[in-house]
mmCIF file of C-alpha atoms in Angstrom:
data_model
loop_
_atom_site.group_PDB
_atom_site.id
_atom_site.type_symbol
_atom_site.label_atom_id
_atom_site.label_comp_id
_atom_site.label_asym_id
_atom_site.label_seq_id
_atom_site.Cartn_x
_atom_site.Cartn_y
_atom_site.Cartn_z
ATOM 1 C CA MET A 247 -108.974 50.676 -40.865
ATOM 2 C CA ALA A 248 -110.679 53.100 -43.272
ATOM 3 C CA GLU A 249 -114.018 54.505 -42.162
ATOM 4 C CA LYS A 250 -116.981 52.927 -43.926
ATOM 5 C CA VAL A 251 -118.687 54.933 -46.672
ATOM 6 C CA ALA A 252 -122.296 54.836 -47.912
ATOM 7 C CA VAL A 253 -123.688 56.569 -51.013
ATOM 8 C CA VAL A 254 -127.323 57.139 -51.972
ATOM 9 C CA THR A 255 -128.042 58.470 -55.468
ATOM 10 C CA GLY A 256 -130.896 60.882 -56.138
ATOM 11 C CA SER A 257 -131.315 61.604 -52.453
ATOM 12 C CA ASN A 258 -132.204 65.261 -52.045
ATOM 13 C CA LYS A 259 -135.896 64.391 -51.553
ATOM 14 C CA GLY A 260 -138.411 61.575 -51.220
ATOM 15 C CA LEU A 261 -137.275 58.008 -50.760
ATOM 16 C CA GLY A 262 -133.570 58.743 -51.227
ATOM 17 C CA PHE A 263 -133.693 61.482 -48.605
ATOM 18 C CA ALA A 264 -135.401 59.091 -46.178
ATOM 19 C CA VAL A 265 -132.714 56.446 -46.796
ATOM 20 C CA VAL A 266 -129.952 58.974 -46.102
ATOM 21 C CA LYS A 267 -131.710 60.019 -42.906
ATOM 22 C CA GLY A 268 -131.984 56.420 -41.749
ATOM 23 C CA LEU A 269 -128.348 55.717 -42.562
ATOM 24 C CA CYS A 270 -127.199 58.830 -40.706
ATOM 25 C CA GLN A 271 -129.053 57.511 -37.666
ATOM 26 C CA LYS A 272 -127.818 53.913 -37.790
ATOM 27 C CA PHE A 273 -124.886 53.412 -40.166
ATOM 28 C CA LYS A 274 -121.467 53.520 -38.543
ATOM 29 C CA GLY A 275 -119.625 55.534 -41.144
ATOM 30 C CA ILE A 276 -119.828 58.423 -43.598
ATOM 31 C CA VAL A 277 -123.069 58.912 -45.565
ATOM 32 C CA TYR A 278 -123.153 60.807 -48.853
ATOM 33 C CA LEU A 279 -126.351 62.502 -49.976
ATOM 34 C CA THR A 280 -126.072 63.086 -53.717
ATOM 35 C CA ALA A 281 -128.122 65.120 -56.169
ATOM 36 C CA ARG A 282 -127.678 66.501 -59.657
ATOM 37 C CA ASP A 283 -128.636 70.005 -58.476
ATOM 38 C CA GLU A 284 -126.099 71.384 -56.013
ATOM 39 C CA GLN A 285 -128.413 73.870 -54.299
ATOM 40 C CA ARG A 286 -131.180 71.329 -53.755
ATOM 41 C CA GLY A 287 -128.639 68.874 -52.436
ATOM 42 C CA ARG A 288 -127.183 71.362 -49.974
ATOM 43 C CA ASP A 289 -130.671 72.395 -48.873
ATOM 44 C CA ALA A 290 -131.437 68.724 -48.163
ATOM 45 C CA VAL A 291 -128.246 68.377 -46.126
ATOM 46 C CA GLU A 292 -129.225 71.460 -44.139
ATOM 47 C CA LYS A 293 -132.603 69.886 -43.290
ATOM 48 C CA LEU A 294 -130.860 66.826 -41.914
ATOM 49 C CA GLU A 295 -128.335 68.905 -40.016
ATOM 50 C CA LYS A 296 -131.232 70.612 -38.239
ATOM 51 C CA LEU A 297 -132.186 67.126 -36.994
ATOM 52 C CA GLY A 298 -128.704 66.692 -35.571
ATOM 53 C CA LEU A 299 -127.516 64.444 -38.418
ATOM 54 C CA LYS A 300 -124.302 64.867 -40.370
ATOM 55 C CA PRO A 301 -124.484 63.667 -43.980
ATOM 56 C CA LYS A 302 -121.923 64.798 -46.527
ATOM 57 C CA PHE A 303 -122.903 66.096 -49.953
ATOM 58 C CA HIS A 304 -121.572 65.627 -53.465
ATOM 59 C CA VAL A 305 -123.038 66.525 -56.841
ATOM 60 C CA LEU A 306 -123.916 63.446 -58.889
ATOM 61 C CA ASP A 307 -125.932 63.444 -62.105
ATOM 62 C CA VAL A 308 -126.348 59.784 -62.987
ATOM 63 C CA SER A 309 -127.351 60.668 -66.550
ATOM 64 C CA LYS A 310 -123.889 62.141 -67.229
ATOM 65 C CA GLU A 311 -120.843 59.892 -67.465
ATOM 66 C CA ALA A 312 -118.473 62.738 -66.605
ATOM 67 C CA SER A 313 -120.353 63.409 -63.355
ATOM 68 C CA ILE A 314 -120.196 59.749 -62.322
ATOM 69 C CA LYS A 315 -116.481 59.574 -63.121
ATOM 70 C CA LYS A 316 -115.770 62.768 -61.179
ATOM 71 C CA PHE A 317 -117.573 61.411 -58.129
ATOM 72 C CA ALA A 318 -115.745 58.088 -58.392
ATOM 73 C CA ASP A 319 -112.407 59.889 -58.553
ATOM 74 C CA PHE A 320 -113.386 61.907 -55.470
ATOM 75 C CA LEU A 321 -114.349 58.794 -53.486
ATOM 76 C CA LYS A 322 -111.155 56.999 -54.454
ATOM 77 C CA THR A 323 -108.995 59.954 -53.451
ATOM 78 C CA GLN A 324 -110.834 60.766 -50.218
ATOM 79 C CA HIS A 325 -111.771 57.309 -48.959
ATOM 80 C CA GLY A 326 -110.136 54.674 -51.124
ATOM 81 C CA GLY A 327 -113.323 52.643 -51.350
ATOM 82 C CA LEU A 328 -117.045 52.251 -50.829
ATOM 83 C CA ASP A 329 -119.105 49.962 -48.576
ATOM 84 C CA VAL A 330 -122.750 50.763 -49.352
ATOM 85 C CA LEU A 331 -124.328 51.922 -52.621
ATOM 86 C CA VAL A 332 -128.037 52.616 -53.016
ATOM 87 C CA ASN A 333 -128.979 53.242 -56.638
ATOM 88 C CA ASN A 334 -132.151 55.234 -56.121
ATOM 89 C CA ALA A 335 -132.088 57.949 -58.811
ATOM 90 C CA ALA A 336 -134.959 57.438 -61.251
ATOM 91 C CA ILE A 337 -137.614 59.220 -63.285
ATOM 92 C CA MET A 338 -141.145 58.402 -64.433
ATOM 93 C CA LYS A 339 -143.448 60.721 -66.389
ATOM 94 C CA LEU A 340 -147.024 59.825 -65.505
ATOM 95 C CA GLU A 341 -148.770 62.208 -67.867
ATOM 96 C CA LYS A 342 -148.284 59.912 -70.889
ATOM 97 C CA LEU A 343 -149.410 56.298 -70.720
ATOM 98 C CA TYR A 344 -147.638 55.666 -74.017
ATOM 99 C CA PRO A 345 -144.653 58.007 -74.379
ATOM 100 C CA ASP A 346 -142.958 58.995 -77.593
ATOM 101 C CA TYR A 347 -139.489 57.722 -78.428
ATOM 102 C CA GLU A 348 -137.638 60.587 -76.746
ATOM 103 C CA GLY A 349 -139.644 60.159 -73.531
ATOM 104 C CA ALA A 350 -139.112 56.399 -73.490
ATOM 105 C CA LYS A 351 -135.394 56.772 -74.187
ATOM 106 C CA ARG A 352 -134.972 59.357 -71.429
ATOM 107 C CA ASN A 353 -136.622 57.047 -68.893
ATOM 108 C CA ILE A 354 -134.417 54.109 -69.845
ATOM 109 C CA ASP A 355 -131.247 56.197 -69.988
ATOM 110 C CA VAL A 356 -131.751 57.457 -66.428
ATOM 111 C CA ASN A 357 -133.308 54.402 -64.810
ATOM 112 C CA TYR A 358 -131.254 51.648 -66.415
ATOM 113 C CA LYS A 359 -128.372 52.727 -68.621
ATOM 114 C CA SER A 360 -126.980 55.031 -65.924
ATOM 115 C CA LEU A 361 -126.426 51.909 -63.808
ATOM 116 C CA LEU A 362 -124.058 50.573 -66.445
ATOM 117 C CA LYS A 363 -121.853 53.647 -65.981
ATOM 118 C CA ILE A 364 -122.195 53.433 -62.217
ATOM 119 C CA GLU A 365 -121.011 49.847 -62.421
ATOM 120 C CA GLN A 366 -118.095 50.923 -64.617
ATOM 121 C CA TYR A 367 -116.854 53.671 -62.295
ATOM 122 C CA LEU A 368 -118.163 52.959 -58.781
ATOM 123 C CA PHE A 369 -118.179 49.167 -58.565
ATOM 124 C CA PRO A 370 -114.364 48.945 -58.754
ATOM 125 C CA LEU A 371 -114.386 50.945 -55.500
ATOM 126 C CA LEU A 372 -116.640 48.472 -53.670
ATOM 127 C CA ARG A 373 -114.785 46.865 -50.799
ATOM 128 C CA ASP A 374 -115.169 43.181 -49.970
ATOM 129 C CA ASN A 375 -118.459 42.522 -48.126
ATOM 130 C CA ALA A 376 -120.038 45.687 -49.551
ATOM 131 C CA ARG A 377 -123.793 45.962 -50.065
ATOM 132 C CA VAL A 378 -125.580 47.331 -53.124
ATOM 133 C CA VAL A 379 -129.316 47.985 -53.373
ATOM 134 C CA ASN A 380 -130.857 48.721 -56.765
ATOM 135 C CA VAL A 381 -134.187 50.444 -56.189
ATOM 136 C CA SER A 382 -136.704 48.924 -58.583
ATOM 137 C CA SER A 383 -140.507 48.761 -58.484
ATOM 138 C CA ALA A 384 -143.434 46.477 -59.232
ATOM 139 C CA CYS A 385 -142.716 47.427 -62.862
ATOM 140 C CA GLY A 386 -139.513 45.410 -62.585
ATOM 141 C CA HIS A 387 -141.112 42.003 -62.104
ATOM 142 C CA LEU A 388 -141.073 39.666 -65.105
ATOM 143 C CA SER A 389 -144.869 39.267 -64.907
ATOM 144 C CA ASN A 390 -145.002 42.703 -66.563
ATOM 145 C CA LEU A 391 -143.889 41.029 -69.795
ATOM 146 C CA LYS A 392 -145.971 38.855 -72.126
ATOM 147 C CA ASN A 393 -143.644 38.631 -75.141
ATOM 148 C CA SER A 394 -142.450 35.000 -75.136
ATOM 149 C CA LYS A 395 -139.183 35.772 -76.964
ATOM 150 C CA TRP A 396 -138.197 38.398 -74.401
ATOM 151 C CA LEU A 397 -139.241 36.192 -71.509
ATOM 152 C CA GLU A 398 -137.184 33.263 -72.758
ATOM 153 C CA ARG A 399 -134.142 35.494 -73.119
ATOM 154 C CA LEU A 400 -134.472 37.141 -69.715
ATOM 155 C CA GLN A 401 -135.049 33.826 -67.926
ATOM 156 C CA ASP A 402 -131.732 32.453 -69.192
ATOM 157 C CA GLN A 403 -129.601 31.693 -66.132
ATOM 158 C CA ASP A 404 -126.544 32.788 -68.131
ATOM 159 C CA LEU A 405 -128.097 36.104 -69.135
ATOM 160 C CA ASN A 406 -125.538 38.828 -69.792
ATOM 161 C CA THR A 407 -125.651 42.621 -69.985
ATOM 162 C CA GLU A 408 -125.450 42.632 -73.774
ATOM 163 C CA GLN A 409 -128.662 40.578 -73.962
ATOM 164 C CA VAL A 410 -130.443 42.930 -71.557
ATOM 165 C CA ASN A 411 -129.334 45.891 -73.661
ATOM 166 C CA HIS A 412 -130.681 44.116 -76.754
ATOM 167 C CA PHE A 413 -134.083 43.673 -75.058
ATOM 168 C CA VAL A 414 -134.162 47.353 -74.109
ATOM 169 C CA ASP A 415 -133.143 48.478 -77.599
ATOM 170 C CA GLU A 416 -135.740 46.257 -79.265
ATOM 171 C CA TYR A 417 -138.442 47.946 -77.203
ATOM 172 C CA LEU A 418 -137.106 51.427 -78.035
ATOM 173 C CA ASP A 419 -136.926 50.537 -81.735
ATOM 174 C CA SER A 420 -140.576 49.454 -81.633
ATOM 175 C CA VAL A 421 -141.577 52.852 -80.226
ATOM 176 C CA LYS A 422 -139.426 54.662 -82.768
ATOM 177 C CA ASN A 423 -140.691 52.810 -85.835
ATOM 178 C CA GLY A 424 -144.335 52.490 -84.776
ATOM 179 C CA THR A 425 -144.407 48.714 -84.214
ATOM 180 C CA PHE A 426 -144.908 48.914 -80.427
ATOM 181 C CA ASN A 427 -147.356 46.173 -79.396
ATOM 182 C CA LYS A 428 -149.406 46.640 -76.223
ATOM 183 C CA GLU A 429 -149.857 42.869 -76.016
ATOM 184 C CA ASP A 430 -146.137 42.432 -75.298
ATOM 185 C CA PHE A 431 -146.879 43.753 -71.798
ATOM 186 C CA ALA A 432 -149.317 43.391 -68.921
ATOM 187 C CA ASP A 433 -151.985 46.047 -68.306
ATOM 188 C CA GLU A 434 -152.247 46.992 -71.995
ATOM 189 C CA GLY A 435 -148.644 48.155 -72.051
ATOM 190 C CA LYS A 436 -149.288 51.320 -70.067
ATOM 191 C CA HIS A 437 -145.957 52.925 -69.110
ATOM 192 C CA ALA A 438 -144.124 50.171 -70.962
ATOM 193 C CA GLU A 439 -140.994 52.333 -70.900
ATOM 194 C CA HIS A 440 -140.895 52.196 -67.104
ATOM 195 C CA ARG A 441 -141.604 48.467 -67.077
ATOM 196 C CA VAL A 442 -138.733 47.897 -69.510
ATOM 197 C CA SER A 443 -136.316 50.077 -67.546
ATOM 198 C CA LYS A 444 -137.063 48.409 -64.215
ATOM 199 C CA ILE A 445 -137.094 44.871 -65.654
ATOM 200 C CA ALA A 446 -133.655 45.702 -67.021
ATOM 201 C CA VAL A 447 -132.575 46.932 -63.565
ATOM 202 C CA ASN A 448 -133.651 43.646 -61.985
ATOM 203 C CA ALA A 449 -131.964 41.590 -64.688
ATOM 204 C CA LEU A 450 -128.789 43.627 -64.230
ATOM 205 C CA THR A 451 -128.964 42.989 -60.481
ATOM 206 C CA MET A 452 -128.808 39.232 -61.077
ATOM 207 C CA ILE A 453 -125.938 39.633 -63.546
ATOM 208 C CA GLN A 454 -123.955 41.900 -61.227
ATOM 209 C CA GLN A 455 -124.386 39.488 -58.343
ATOM 210 C CA ARG A 456 -122.828 36.677 -60.365
ATOM 211 C CA LYS A 457 -119.874 38.921 -61.234
ATOM 212 C CA TYR A 458 -119.124 39.955 -57.650
ATOM 213 C CA TYR A 459 -120.150 36.843 -55.738
ATOM 214 C CA ASP A 460 -116.602 35.731 -54.975
ATOM 215 C CA ARG A 461 -115.935 38.973 -53.054
ATOM 216 C CA ASN A 462 -118.966 38.426 -50.829
ATOM 217 C CA ILE A 463 -120.629 41.584 -52.130
ATOM 218 C CA SER A 464 -124.418 41.466 -51.706
ATOM 219 C CA ILE A 465 -126.401 43.000 -54.574
ATOM 220 C CA ASN A 466 -130.185 43.017 -54.348
ATOM 221 C CA ALA A 467 -133.144 44.753 -55.980
ATOM 222 C CA VAL A 468 -136.145 46.047 -54.061
ATOM 223 C CA HIS A 469 -139.683 47.242 -54.722
ATOM 224 C CA PRO A 470 -140.136 49.801 -51.919
ATOM 225 C CA GLY A 471 -143.875 50.117 -52.472
ATOM 226 C CA HIS A 472 -145.865 52.951 -53.978
ATOM 227 C CA VAL A 473 -144.212 55.887 -52.286
ATOM 228 C CA LYS A 474 -145.690 59.352 -51.817
ATOM 229 C CA THR A 475 -143.264 61.290 -54.009
ATOM 230 C CA ASP A 476 -143.326 63.757 -56.885
ATOM 231 C CA MET A 477 -143.313 60.794 -59.267
ATOM 232 C CA ALA A 478 -146.446 59.346 -57.672
ATOM 233 C CA GLN A 479 -148.235 62.710 -57.965
ATOM 234 C CA GLY A 480 -150.345 62.049 -54.884
ATOM 235 C CA GLY A 481 -151.035 58.413 -55.755
ATOM 236 C CA GLY A 482 -148.503 56.856 -53.413
ATOM 237 C CA GLU A 483 -149.515 54.810 -50.415
ATOM 238 C CA LEU A 484 -146.372 54.883 -48.262
ATOM 239 C CA GLU A 485 -144.566 57.770 -46.642
ATOM 240 C CA PRO A 486 -140.881 57.852 -47.701
ATOM 241 C CA ASP A 487 -139.680 57.034 -44.157
ATOM 242 C CA GLU A 488 -141.861 53.920 -44.147
ATOM 243 C CA ALA A 489 -140.768 52.830 -47.621
ATOM 244 C CA ALA A 490 -137.111 53.354 -46.715
ATOM 245 C CA LYS A 491 -137.296 50.662 -44.029
ATOM 246 C CA VAL A 492 -136.913 47.758 -46.458
ATOM 247 C CA ILE A 493 -133.846 49.377 -48.054
ATOM 248 C CA LEU A 494 -132.312 50.080 -44.661
ATOM 249 C CA TYR A 495 -132.982 46.457 -43.698
ATOM 250 C CA LEU A 496 -131.049 45.216 -46.733
ATOM 251 C CA ILE A 497 -128.133 47.477 -45.837
ATOM 252 C CA LEU A 498 -127.998 47.195 -42.068
ATOM 253 C CA ASP A 499 -129.671 43.985 -40.927
ATOM 254 C CA ALA A 500 -130.090 41.398 -43.693
ATOM 255 C CA SER A 501 -127.739 38.437 -43.877
ATOM 256 C CA GLN A 502 -124.708 39.006 -46.077
ATOM 257 C CA ASN A 503 -125.749 35.737 -47.734
ATOM 258 C CA LEU A 504 -128.843 37.419 -49.172
ATOM 259 C CA LYS A 505 -127.658 37.895 -52.744
ATOM 260 C CA GLY A 506 -129.266 38.494 -56.128
ATOM 261 C CA THR A 507 -132.821 38.665 -54.808
ATOM 262 C CA PHE A 508 -135.890 40.805 -55.469
ATOM 263 C CA MET A 509 -137.426 41.959 -52.191
ATOM 264 C CA TRP A 510 -140.952 43.319 -51.927
ATOM 265 C CA HIS A 511 -141.756 46.335 -49.761
ATOM 266 C CA ASP A 512 -143.027 44.084 -46.960
ATOM 267 C CA GLY A 513 -139.730 42.191 -46.771
ATOM 268 C CA LYS A 514 -141.011 39.198 -48.738
ATOM 269 C CA LEU A 515 -138.581 37.656 -51.218
ATOM 270 C CA VAL A 516 -140.400 37.465 -54.539
ATOM 271 C CA ASP A 517 -139.556 35.008 -57.316
ATOM 272 C CA TRP A 518 -138.566 37.390 -60.095
ATOM 273 C CA TYR A 519 -138.927 34.603 -62.664
ATOM 274 C CA ASP A 520 -142.590 33.872 -61.789
ATOM 275 C CA THR A 521 -144.089 35.160 -65.037
ATOM 276 C CA GLU A 522 -147.597 34.057 -64.041
ATOM 277 C CA GLY A 523 -147.490 35.804 -60.662
ATOM 278 C CA ASP A 524 -149.675 38.789 -59.794
ATOM 279 C CA TYR A 525 -146.793 41.157 -59.218
ATOM 280 C CA TYR A 526 -147.015 43.392 -62.264
ATOM 281 C CA TYR A 527 -147.672 47.123 -62.000
ATOM 282 C CA LYS A 528 -151.319 48.139 -62.384
ATOM 283 C CA CYS A 529 -151.946 51.698 -63.517
#
C-alpha cells in the first residue's frame, strides 16, 4: 500500500507552518511543506528538522498555474496520489480598507481563484477517503453580505462554480467602474475584497463536496480564529500552534462523515447560510 501523503500550501510560516509541524508529529505518512519562495521554504524545513521532525519541501506558488501543474506532476510521479490537502495560502493587505481594483483582484486571484486551479490539477490525485481543508475566515460567512441578489444566488442548494465566479466578477467590476456600494456588505464594506474571496472559498467548499461525495472525500472550510501572523500585523489573538488545532482535528480526528461544513475556531459547526447571524468580520 502506498504511503499516505499530506500537503499544506503556504506553509513556510505562521498558521501553515504550525499545521505542518502538527502533521509531522501525528500524521502517519509524508508531509509536504510548500512555499512560493524556495529559500524561505527550505529555511522552514530546517527549523522543523531541528525539532526532530522530517517534512519534505516543494516549491508551490498557488498564483501560478504552471507551478501548480508542476507540483501535481511531481506528486503523481513520486506518490501516485494524495490523502490530505490543506489550502492555506492566502493574502490580505490591511493598509487599505477599500482597495483599488488591482489590489482587490490580487486578493481574489490568490485566495479564491487559485483554488480553482488546485482543484483542476490536485483533486484528480485525491485518493478515496481523502480529507481537504480550505482555510477560510470570519470574512467567509454569508452574514458578511447584505446584497439580496447575491445572497439569493449563493444560498441556492444547486449553486455551481460558474455562479460563484459571476458573484466575484460582479464585485470586481463594481470596484473597477466606481459603482462599489458599501451597503452590499456588513461593517461598511471594509475589506470587501477579502470578504468576497473568503465567501467564494466557502461556497466552493460546498460545491466541491457535492462533486466528490461518492468517493467519501471530506471537504470542509474552517475559520481558524484571528491568528498572530504577518497578515494580522499584531492584531491576532491566537498563536499559530493554537489556531492549527482545529485544522489538525479536521484532518486527524473528525469523523469522515463530516462533509461540506464550516467549522469555527472553537470546533463549533456554524450554519454558513445564517445571514442574520453575528459571524461577520469586524474591522
